[in-house]
Amino acid sequence: MAELRRQVIIKELEQQGFFLALDGRLLNELTVSELEREKVRLPELMEVEQA
């Protein structure tokens, strides 16, 4: 079940245009908890950069 969740989060992030974590690692190298964190941080970072 965790692997399915990982793949869903990766797909969601890739559809938003994110392919790397903030630390530069590929999304498929991250754990589920790391992906959950990136799912929140990456869009927030983009909002800050656009402001």
Short mmCIF file of C-alpha atoms in Angstrom, two decimals:
data_model
loop_
_atom_site.label_atom_id
_atom_site.label_comp_id
_atom_site.label_asym_id
_atom_site.label_seq_id
_atom_site.Cartn_x
_atom_site.Cartn_y
_atom_site.Cartn_z
CA MET A 1 0.00 0.00 0.00
CA ALA A 2 2.85 2.39 0.79
CA GLU A 3 4.38 1.83 -2.65
CA LEU A 4 1.09 2.72 -4.31
CA ARG A 5 0.90 5.92 -2.24
CA ARG A 6 4.49 6.78 -3.24
CA GLN A 7 3.68 6.37 -6.92
CA VAL A 8 0.50 8.47 -6.64
CA ILE A 9 2.36 11.34 -4.94
CA ILE A 10 5.20 11.17 -7.48
CA LYS A 11 2.69 11.30 -10.33
CA GLU A 12 0.86 14.27 -8.76
CA LEU A 13 4.11 16.21 -8.30
CA GLU A 14 5.30 15.43 -11.82
CA GLN A 15 1.97 16.64 -13.23
CA GLN A 16 2.59 19.92 -11.40
CA GLY A 17 6.01 20.15 -13.04
CA PHE A 18 8.16 19.01 -10.12
CA PHE A 19 10.76 16.35 -10.84
CA LEU A 20 13.30 16.96 -8.06
CA ALA A 21 13.01 17.37 -4.31
CA LEU A 22 14.22 20.59 -2.71
CA ASP A 23 17.47 18.83 -1.81
CA GLY A 24 18.06 17.88 -5.45
CA ARG A 25 17.17 14.19 -5.21
CA LEU A 26 14.88 12.55 -7.74
CA LEU A 27 11.34 12.08 -6.47
CA ASN A 28 11.55 8.30 -6.86
CA GLU A 29 14.44 8.25 -4.36
CA LEU A 30 12.27 9.65 -1.55
CA THR A 31 10.30 7.80 1.12
CA VAL A 32 6.55 8.25 1.48
CA SER A 33 7.00 10.69 4.39
CA GLU A 34 9.57 12.71 2.43
CA LEU A 35 7.22 12.81 -0.56
CA GLU A 36 4.35 14.01 1.64
CA ARG A 37 6.57 16.82 2.90
CA GLU A 38 7.67 17.77 -0.62
CA LYS A 39 4.04 17.73 -1.78
CA VAL A 40 3.40 20.62 0.62
CA ARG A 41 6.72 22.47 0.31
CA LEU A 42 7.26 22.59 -3.45
CA PRO A 43 4.00 24.38 -4.37
CA GLU A 44 4.49 26.77 -1.42
CA LEU A 45 8.01 27.56 -2.61
CA MET A 46 6.72 28.31 -6.10
CA GLU A 47 4.13 30.73 -4.65
CA VAL A 48 6.85 32.57 -2.71
CA GLU A 49 9.11 32.81 -5.76
CA GLN A 50 6.29 34.22 -7.90
CA ALA A 51 5.37 36.88 -5.32
#
